[in-house]
mmCIF file of C-alpha atoms and ligand atoms in Angstrom:
data_model
loop_
_atom_site.group_PDB
_atom_site.id
_atom_site.type_symbol
_atom_site.label_atom_id
_atom_site.label_comp_id
_atom_site.label_asym_id
_atom_site.label_seq_id
_atom_site.Cartn_x
_atom_site.Cartn_y
_atom_site.Cartn_z
ATOM 1 C CA MET A 1 16.077 3.876 5.767
ATOM 2 C CA MET A 2 12.409 4.375 4.921
ATOM 3 C CA ASP A 3 11.409 4.100 1.270
ATOM 4 C CA PRO A 4 11.969 7.388 -0.557
ATOM 5 C CA VAL A 5 8.980 9.697 -1.033
ATOM 6 C CA LYS A 6 7.653 9.280 -4.579
ATOM 7 C CA ILE A 7 6.970 12.660 -6.107
ATOM 8 C CA ILE A 8 5.612 14.080 -9.339
ATOM 9 C CA LEU A 9 7.020 17.556 -9.897
ATOM 10 C CA ASP A 10 4.487 19.901 -11.505
ATOM 11 C CA THR A 11 6.789 22.607 -12.781
ATOM 12 C CA ASP A 12 7.400 25.685 -14.965
ATOM 13 C CA PRO A 13 11.213 25.614 -15.328
ATOM 14 C CA GLY A 14 12.297 28.357 -14.436
ATOM 15 C CA ILE A 15 15.513 28.983 -12.501
ATOM 16 C CA ASP A 16 14.394 27.881 -9.032
ATOM 17 C CA ASP A 17 12.424 25.044 -10.674
ATOM 18 C CA ALA A 18 15.753 23.780 -12.069
ATOM 19 C CA MET A 19 17.194 23.968 -8.547
ATOM 20 C CA ALA A 20 14.158 22.031 -7.283
ATOM 21 C CA PHE A 21 14.676 19.388 -9.966
ATOM 22 C CA PHE A 22 18.270 18.732 -8.887
ATOM 23 C CA GLN A 23 17.097 18.606 -5.278
ATOM 24 C CA ALA A 24 14.506 15.983 -6.199
ATOM 25 C CA ILE A 25 17.011 13.918 -8.194
ATOM 26 C CA GLY A 26 19.908 14.150 -5.763
ATOM 27 C CA ASP A 27 18.048 13.703 -2.485
ATOM 28 C CA PRO A 28 18.263 10.114 -1.191
ATOM 29 C CA LYS A 29 14.871 10.483 0.485
ATOM 30 C CA ILE A 30 13.087 11.400 -2.783
ATOM 31 C CA ASP A 31 12.169 9.354 -5.840
ATOM 32 C CA LEU A 32 11.179 11.599 -8.758
ATOM 33 C CA VAL A 33 8.745 9.465 -10.775
ATOM 34 C CA GLY A 34 7.604 12.050 -13.304
ATOM 35 C CA MET A 35 7.225 15.672 -14.259
ATOM 36 C CA THR A 36 4.219 17.596 -15.463
ATOM 37 C CA THR A 37 4.705 20.983 -17.060
ATOM 38 C CA ILE A 38 2.772 24.203 -16.818
ATOM 39 C CA PHE A 39 2.878 27.781 -18.142
ATOM 40 C CA GLY A 40 4.171 30.334 -15.658
ATOM 41 C CA ASN A 41 7.777 31.447 -15.644
ATOM 42 C CA VAL A 42 7.782 30.549 -19.358
ATOM 43 C CA THR A 43 5.270 29.171 -21.880
ATOM 44 C CA VAL A 44 4.303 25.534 -21.468
ATOM 45 C CA ASP A 45 6.258 24.660 -24.620
ATOM 46 C CA ILE A 46 9.437 26.137 -23.164
ATOM 47 C CA ALA A 47 8.655 24.573 -19.769
ATOM 48 C CA THR A 48 8.357 21.152 -21.416
ATOM 49 C CA ARG A 49 11.556 21.609 -23.413
ATOM 50 C CA ASN A 50 13.397 22.711 -20.267
ATOM 51 C CA ALA A 51 12.055 19.755 -18.259
ATOM 52 C CA PHE A 52 13.472 17.370 -20.853
ATOM 53 C CA ARG A 53 16.784 19.211 -20.784
ATOM 54 C CA LEU A 54 17.032 18.732 -17.028
ATOM 55 C CA ALA A 55 16.120 15.039 -17.245
ATOM 56 C CA ASN A 56 18.694 14.576 -19.984
ATOM 57 C CA MET A 57 21.405 16.238 -17.890
ATOM 58 C CA VAL A 58 21.052 13.535 -15.243
ATOM 59 C CA GLY A 59 20.732 10.747 -17.815
ATOM 60 C CA ARG A 60 17.265 9.754 -16.680
ATOM 61 C CA GLU A 61 14.229 8.844 -18.810
ATOM 62 C CA ILE A 62 11.756 10.614 -16.575
ATOM 63 C CA PRO A 63 8.225 10.852 -18.017
ATOM 64 C CA VAL A 64 7.342 14.450 -18.879
ATOM 65 C CA ALA A 65 3.645 15.189 -19.450
ATOM 66 C CA ARG A 66 2.756 18.518 -21.067
ATOM 67 C CA GLY A 67 0.222 20.594 -19.177
ATOM 68 C CA ALA A 68 -1.992 23.633 -19.494
ATOM 69 C CA GLU A 69 -0.915 26.537 -21.657
ATOM 70 C CA GLN A 70 -3.074 29.166 -20.004
ATOM 71 C CA PRO A 71 -5.026 29.803 -16.806
ATOM 72 C CA LEU A 72 -8.484 28.276 -16.368
ATOM 73 C CA ASP A 73 -10.529 31.435 -16.806
ATOM 74 C CA TRP A 74 -8.204 33.821 -18.598
ATOM 75 C CA LYS A 75 -6.889 33.681 -22.125
ATOM 76 C CA GLU A 76 -3.684 35.571 -21.474
ATOM 77 C CA PHE A 77 -0.748 35.330 -19.160
ATOM 78 C CA SER A 78 2.691 36.936 -19.285
ATOM 79 C CA PRO A 79 5.740 34.756 -18.684
ATOM 80 C CA SER A 80 8.074 36.101 -15.992
ATOM 81 C CA SER A 81 10.956 36.770 -18.401
ATOM 82 C CA HIS A 82 12.325 39.547 -16.220
ATOM 83 C CA VAL A 83 12.837 37.013 -13.384
ATOM 84 C CA HIS A 84 13.858 33.854 -15.275
ATOM 85 C CA GLY A 85 14.966 35.095 -18.734
ATOM 86 C CA ASP A 86 13.170 34.612 -22.054
ATOM 87 C CA GLU A 87 14.121 30.930 -22.186
ATOM 88 C CA GLY A 88 13.691 30.158 -18.480
ATOM 89 C CA PHE A 89 17.273 29.502 -17.432
ATOM 90 C CA GLY A 90 18.556 33.058 -17.174
ATOM 91 C CA ASP A 91 21.145 33.831 -19.830
ATOM 92 C CA ILE A 92 21.815 30.187 -20.685
ATOM 93 C CA ALA A 93 21.121 29.636 -24.385
ATOM 94 C CA PRO A 94 18.333 27.179 -25.227
ATOM 95 C CA ILE A 95 18.996 23.843 -26.897
ATOM 96 C CA PRO A 96 16.657 22.002 -29.313
ATOM 97 C CA VAL A 97 13.953 19.813 -27.773
ATOM 98 C CA ILE A 98 15.184 16.438 -26.513
ATOM 99 C CA GLY A 99 12.498 13.819 -25.887
ATOM 100 C CA THR A 100 8.827 13.293 -26.602
ATOM 101 C CA ALA A 101 6.135 14.316 -24.173
ATOM 102 C CA HIS A 102 4.090 11.600 -22.482
ATOM 103 C CA GLU A 103 0.992 10.500 -24.414
ATOM 104 C CA LEU A 104 -1.215 11.704 -21.546
ATOM 105 C CA SER A 105 -1.778 15.359 -20.793
ATOM 106 C CA ALA A 106 -0.436 16.518 -17.413
ATOM 107 C CA ASP A 107 -3.807 16.350 -15.649
ATOM 108 C CA ALA A 108 -4.532 12.875 -17.050
ATOM 109 C CA TYR A 109 -1.016 11.735 -16.084
ATOM 110 C CA LEU A 110 -1.552 12.951 -12.502
ATOM 111 C CA VAL A 111 -4.872 11.088 -12.248
ATOM 112 C CA ASP A 112 -3.490 7.935 -13.852
ATOM 113 C CA THR A 113 -0.242 7.758 -11.851
ATOM 114 C CA CYS A 114 -2.017 8.336 -8.526
ATOM 115 C CA ALA A 115 -4.665 5.713 -9.398
ATOM 116 C CA LYS A 116 -1.944 3.155 -10.229
ATOM 117 C CA ASN A 117 -0.026 3.894 -6.984
ATOM 118 C CA PRO A 118 -2.761 4.564 -4.426
ATOM 119 C CA GLY A 119 -1.568 6.434 -1.337
ATOM 120 C CA GLU A 120 2.009 6.646 -2.595
ATOM 121 C CA ILE A 121 2.386 9.749 -4.748
ATOM 122 C CA THR A 122 3.131 13.227 -3.444
ATOM 123 C CA ILE A 123 2.319 15.870 -6.051
ATOM 124 C CA CYS A 124 4.817 18.689 -5.587
ATOM 125 C CA ALA A 125 3.421 21.674 -7.487
ATOM 126 C CA ILE A 126 5.886 24.506 -8.017
ATOM 127 C CA GLY A 127 4.040 26.516 -10.671
ATOM 128 C CA PRO A 128 0.470 27.768 -11.167
ATOM 129 C CA LEU A 129 -2.061 25.160 -10.009
ATOM 130 C CA THR A 130 -3.969 24.753 -13.296
ATOM 131 C CA ASN A 131 -2.923 21.126 -13.915
ATOM 132 C CA LEU A 132 -4.041 20.147 -10.414
ATOM 133 C CA ALA A 133 -7.436 21.833 -10.856
ATOM 134 C CA LEU A 134 -7.869 20.070 -14.206
ATOM 135 C CA ALA A 135 -6.939 16.740 -12.583
ATOM 136 C CA LEU A 136 -9.622 17.328 -9.914
ATOM 137 C CA ARG A 137 -12.179 18.095 -12.636
ATOM 138 C CA ARG A 138 -11.120 15.029 -14.648
ATOM 139 C CA ASP A 139 -11.376 12.668 -11.670
ATOM 140 C CA PRO A 140 -12.400 14.026 -8.250
ATOM 141 C CA ASN A 141 -11.340 10.669 -6.789
ATOM 142 C CA ILE A 142 -7.701 11.771 -7.097
ATOM 143 C CA VAL A 143 -8.164 13.223 -3.596
ATOM 144 C CA ASN A 144 -8.336 9.607 -2.381
ATOM 145 C CA THR A 145 -5.525 8.153 -4.481
ATOM 146 C CA VAL A 146 -2.881 10.870 -3.975
ATOM 147 C CA LYS A 147 -0.796 10.783 -0.790
ATOM 148 C CA ARG A 148 -0.588 14.555 -0.377
ATOM 149 C CA VAL A 149 -0.079 17.740 -2.334
ATOM 150 C CA VAL A 150 2.829 20.026 -1.489
ATOM 151 C CA ILE A 151 2.730 23.406 -3.183
ATOM 152 C CA MET A 152 5.140 26.281 -3.491
ATOM 153 C CA GLY A 153 2.690 29.121 -3.452
ATOM 154 C CA GLY A 154 0.800 31.670 -1.452
ATOM 155 C CA ALA A 155 1.605 34.179 1.259
ATOM 156 C CA PHE A 156 -0.070 33.711 4.641
ATOM 157 C CA ARG A 157 1.222 36.278 7.127
ATOM 158 C CA VAL A 158 3.454 38.168 4.706
ATOM 159 C CA ASN A 159 3.119 40.300 1.559
ATOM 160 C CA GLY A 160 3.135 38.906 -1.961
ATOM 161 C CA ASN A 161 5.958 39.045 -4.471
ATOM 162 C CA ILE A 162 4.259 39.624 -7.853
ATOM 163 C CA SER A 163 1.935 42.155 -6.250
ATOM 164 C CA GLU A 164 1.626 43.516 -2.756
ATOM 165 C CA HIS A 165 -1.022 40.900 -2.014
ATOM 166 C CA ALA A 166 -0.213 37.858 -4.130
ATOM 167 C CA GLU A 167 2.488 35.272 -4.660
ATOM 168 C CA ALA A 168 3.247 34.595 -8.354
ATOM 169 C CA ASN A 169 2.058 30.973 -8.703
ATOM 170 C CA ILE A 170 -1.329 31.727 -7.140
ATOM 171 C CA HIS A 171 -1.597 35.066 -8.969
ATOM 172 C CA ASN A 172 -1.054 33.337 -12.330
ATOM 173 C CA ASP A 173 -4.189 31.200 -11.902
ATOM 174 C CA PRO A 174 -6.211 32.139 -8.809
ATOM 175 C CA HIS A 175 -9.276 30.219 -10.006
ATOM 176 C CA ALA A 176 -7.277 27.009 -10.197
ATOM 177 C CA ALA A 177 -5.769 27.673 -6.773
ATOM 178 C CA ALA A 178 -9.239 28.225 -5.280
ATOM 179 C CA GLU A 179 -10.403 24.843 -6.626
ATOM 180 C CA VAL A 180 -7.289 23.139 -5.284
ATOM 181 C CA PHE A 181 -7.674 24.679 -1.803
ATOM 182 C CA ALA A 182 -11.382 23.726 -1.734
ATOM 183 C CA ALA A 183 -10.722 20.034 -2.440
ATOM 184 C CA ASP A 184 -10.641 17.439 0.320
ATOM 185 C CA TRP A 185 -6.980 16.401 0.173
ATOM 186 C CA GLU A 186 -3.951 17.132 2.312
ATOM 187 C CA ILE A 187 -2.170 20.255 1.110
ATOM 188 C CA VAL A 188 1.103 21.497 2.548
ATOM 189 C CA MET A 189 1.535 25.149 1.569
ATOM 190 C CA VAL A 190 5.166 26.206 1.313
ATOM 191 C CA GLY A 191 4.671 29.893 0.668
ATOM 192 C CA LEU A 192 6.589 33.119 0.930
ATOM 193 C CA ASP A 193 6.357 33.001 4.755
ATOM 194 C CA VAL A 194 9.192 30.491 4.595
ATOM 195 C CA THR A 195 10.740 30.680 1.125
ATOM 196 C CA ASP A 196 11.547 34.380 1.363
ATOM 197 C CA THR A 197 13.489 33.693 4.564
ATOM 198 C CA ILE A 198 15.869 31.219 2.893
ATOM 199 C CA LEU A 199 18.208 33.369 0.841
ATOM 200 C CA CYS A 200 21.012 31.994 -1.324
ATOM 201 C CA THR A 201 23.933 34.257 -2.125
ATOM 202 C CA GLU A 202 26.572 34.391 -4.842
ATOM 203 C CA ALA A 203 28.930 32.647 -2.409
ATOM 204 C CA ASP A 204 26.401 29.812 -1.892
ATOM 205 C CA PHE A 205 26.159 29.257 -5.652
ATOM 206 C CA ALA A 206 29.950 29.397 -5.953
ATOM 207 C CA GLU A 207 30.090 26.596 -3.374
ATOM 208 C CA ILE A 208 27.514 24.594 -5.341
ATOM 209 C CA LYS A 209 29.643 24.997 -8.481
ATOM 210 C CA GLN A 210 32.758 23.964 -6.603
ATOM 211 C CA ILE A 211 31.001 20.852 -5.262
ATOM 212 C CA SER A 212 29.556 19.964 -8.674
ATOM 213 C CA PRO A 213 31.206 21.756 -11.627
ATOM 214 C CA ASN A 214 28.744 20.327 -14.174
ATOM 215 C CA LYS A 215 25.199 20.342 -12.704
ATOM 216 C CA GLY A 216 26.120 22.756 -9.940
ATOM 217 C CA GLY A 217 27.891 24.942 -12.491
ATOM 218 C CA PHE A 218 24.724 25.012 -14.598
ATOM 219 C CA ILE A 219 22.773 26.246 -11.571
ATOM 220 C CA GLU A 220 25.455 28.778 -10.654
ATOM 221 C CA ASP A 221 25.371 30.100 -14.209
ATOM 222 C CA MET A 222 21.598 30.711 -14.221
ATOM 223 C CA SER A 223 21.673 32.072 -10.656
ATOM 224 C CA LYS A 224 23.457 35.207 -11.913
ATOM 225 C CA PHE A 225 20.333 36.355 -13.769
ATOM 226 C CA TYR A 226 18.138 35.476 -10.771
ATOM 227 C CA LEU A 227 20.336 37.336 -8.272
ATOM 228 C CA GLU A 228 20.368 40.346 -10.590
ATOM 229 C CA PHE A 229 16.545 40.360 -10.588
ATOM 230 C CA TYR A 230 16.516 40.316 -6.778
ATOM 231 C CA ARG A 231 18.994 43.194 -6.649
ATOM 232 C CA SER A 232 16.775 45.103 -9.120
ATOM 233 C CA VAL A 233 13.905 44.921 -6.609
ATOM 234 C CA ASP A 234 16.213 45.971 -3.769
ATOM 235 C CA VAL A 235 16.742 42.564 -2.212
ATOM 236 C CA HIS A 236 20.487 42.407 -1.626
ATOM 237 C CA GLY A 237 20.816 39.394 0.689
ATOM 238 C CA GLY A 238 20.426 36.801 -2.079
ATOM 239 C CA CYS A 239 17.578 35.050 -3.926
ATOM 240 C CA SER A 240 14.733 33.143 -2.296
ATOM 241 C CA LEU A 241 14.940 29.371 -2.315
ATOM 242 C CA HIS A 242 11.264 28.991 -3.329
ATOM 243 C CA ASP A 243 10.817 25.763 -5.277
ATOM 244 C CA PRO A 244 13.611 23.693 -3.663
ATOM 245 C CA ALA A 245 12.016 24.393 -0.260
ATOM 246 C CA ALA A 246 8.780 22.748 -1.429
ATOM 247 C CA VAL A 247 10.673 19.671 -2.621
ATOM 248 C CA ILE A 248 12.519 19.498 0.693
ATOM 249 C CA ALA A 249 9.205 19.797 2.593
ATOM 250 C CA CYS A 250 7.998 16.628 0.817
ATOM 251 C CA ALA A 251 10.639 14.557 2.601
ATOM 252 C CA TYR A 252 11.617 16.608 5.682
ATOM 253 C CA PRO A 253 8.395 18.182 7.061
ATOM 254 C CA GLU A 254 10.011 18.240 10.505
ATOM 255 C CA TRP A 255 12.221 21.138 9.385
ATOM 256 C CA PHE A 256 9.125 23.334 8.997
ATOM 257 C CA GLU A 257 6.790 24.935 11.525
ATOM 258 C CA ILE A 258 3.258 24.231 10.347
ATOM 259 C CA VAL A 259 -0.163 25.561 11.337
ATOM 260 C CA ASP A 260 -3.558 24.426 10.082
ATOM 261 C CA ALA A 261 -5.727 27.045 8.366
ATOM 262 C CA LYS A 262 -8.631 26.978 5.937
ATOM 263 C CA ILE A 263 -7.493 28.941 2.894
ATOM 264 C CA ASP A 264 -9.359 30.730 0.102
ATOM 265 C CA VAL A 265 -8.139 32.909 -2.765
ATOM 266 C CA VAL A 266 -9.177 36.398 -3.928
ATOM 267 C CA LEU A 267 -10.331 36.137 -7.553
ATOM 268 C CA THR A 268 -10.950 39.749 -8.550
ATOM 269 C CA GLY A 269 -9.781 43.281 -7.893
ATOM 270 C CA ASP A 270 -6.308 44.468 -7.029
ATOM 271 C CA LYS A 271 -5.883 41.781 -4.348
ATOM 272 C CA TRP A 272 -6.383 38.980 -6.873
ATOM 273 C CA GLY A 273 -4.295 35.929 -6.019
ATOM 274 C CA ASN A 274 -4.207 36.763 -2.308
ATOM 275 C CA THR A 275 -4.416 33.674 -0.074
ATOM 276 C CA PHE A 276 -6.411 34.343 3.079
ATOM 277 C CA GLU A 277 -7.754 32.412 6.031
ATOM 278 C CA VAL A 278 -11.474 31.667 6.384
ATOM 279 C CA PRO A 279 -11.774 30.090 9.865
ATOM 280 C CA ASN A 280 -15.381 28.960 9.409
ATOM 281 C CA ALA A 281 -15.048 27.622 5.874
ATOM 282 C CA ASN A 282 -16.448 24.196 5.151
ATOM 283 C CA THR A 283 -13.145 22.964 3.724
ATOM 284 C CA THR A 284 -10.229 20.786 4.788
ATOM 285 C CA PRO A 285 -7.557 22.797 6.624
ATOM 286 C CA VAL A 286 -4.384 23.463 4.691
ATOM 287 C CA ARG A 287 -1.088 22.731 6.455
ATOM 288 C CA VAL A 288 0.537 26.149 6.136
ATOM 289 C CA CYS A 289 4.290 26.491 6.671
ATOM 290 C CA VAL A 290 4.936 29.575 8.787
ATOM 291 C CA GLY A 291 8.500 28.905 9.891
ATOM 292 C CA VAL A 292 11.531 26.940 8.750
ATOM 293 C CA GLN A 293 14.944 25.851 9.973
ATOM 294 C CA ILE A 294 16.652 28.176 7.524
ATOM 295 C CA ASP A 295 20.251 27.009 7.886
ATOM 296 C CA THR A 296 19.336 23.319 7.875
ATOM 297 C CA VAL A 297 17.327 23.624 4.648
ATOM 298 C CA LYS A 298 19.924 25.765 2.911
ATOM 299 C CA ARG A 299 22.826 23.485 3.892
ATOM 300 C CA HIS A 300 20.837 20.445 2.787
ATOM 301 C CA PHE A 301 20.178 22.066 -0.588
ATOM 302 C CA ILE A 302 23.844 22.951 -1.143
ATOM 303 C CA GLU A 303 25.141 19.564 -0.014
ATOM 304 C CA THR A 304 22.708 17.630 -2.190
ATOM 305 C CA PHE A 305 24.969 18.585 -5.106
ATOM 306 C CA LYS A 306 27.658 16.261 -3.687
ATOM 307 C CA VAL A 307 25.999 13.368 -5.531
ATOM 308 C CA PHE A 308 26.558 15.087 -8.882
ATOM 309 C CA ASP A 309 29.729 15.561 -10.894
HETATM 310 C C1 BDR B 401 7.302 31.078 -7.564
HETATM 311 O O1 BDR B 401 7.063 31.780 -8.785
HETATM 312 C C2 BDR B 401 7.982 31.379 -9.761
HETATM 313 O O2 BDR B 401 8.568 32.508 -10.351
HETATM 314 C C3 BDR B 401 9.035 30.560 -9.079
HETATM 315 O O3 BDR B 401 9.512 29.537 -9.931
HETATM 316 C C4 BDR B 401 8.319 30.000 -7.892
HETATM 317 O O4 BDR B 401 7.648 28.802 -8.206
HETATM 318 C C5 BDR B 401 7.745 32.057 -6.499
HETATM 319 O O5 BDR B 401 6.749 32.981 -6.217
HETATM 320 CA CA1 CA B 402 8.221 27.543 -10.267
#
């Protein structure tokens, strides 16, 4: 087998971020080398605490570097408590902080880890893109040391989820997203075009719990809150497998249908956070996922839990 894909997960855990974490840990084709945290679903303090909780659950000393606490150009953001719960994991009660954050900030950690492993690190960003924009500002050469960037974010041919026009991660820091899309590195965009087509139901989470009563049970427990949110917005077929799909795309790009498009972001007005194509832009094309082998990805996600207790 080929060497596993080394990834840094840039994350705002978050219910589907927790699912993505277990995907990254359990998948034999992925080596999770570190996590960087970001505001988004929760505050960055809660995101960092939750990242340590996840690492602790699998008994791994994974470096966790604390990231930005607010968007680049705005002083305020509102955590998505109605989607992920006040503490990020639905109704699951928080536990005290376990672990000490890495001495480097998230952006510095991204720059440093890519520089020390040139051409080897995939940054898988599943929250707002602020840490990635700060890493680019800190050292523009990261575009040459990173292998590629895979993001969960954006909506290409479909509507948004946090607004009619925008997907939540891009909406929460459109300025950062614009800087990330303008940089000369390979970006794979795993947006709502694919993630909203992969729906997980109560029965799927029951299967995950049956396969893995401990870790899978933890996911099944928090999924109740998530499924309830989806029902509250009239989605009755299950919850979208957003962040795990991005992790899976890091190692199994062949399961996705991809087109190249130059992407920019709306920064003002009621369409803020909208990702749109600019065919004549002077930027590197983004590899935009527009289709996915739904059943293959979903089965892979569920069966990854077989490695856990
Ligand atoms: C994205 O927004 C967050 O709520 C999820 O964790 C995911 O990263 C989906 O739009
Ligand atoms: Ca997320």
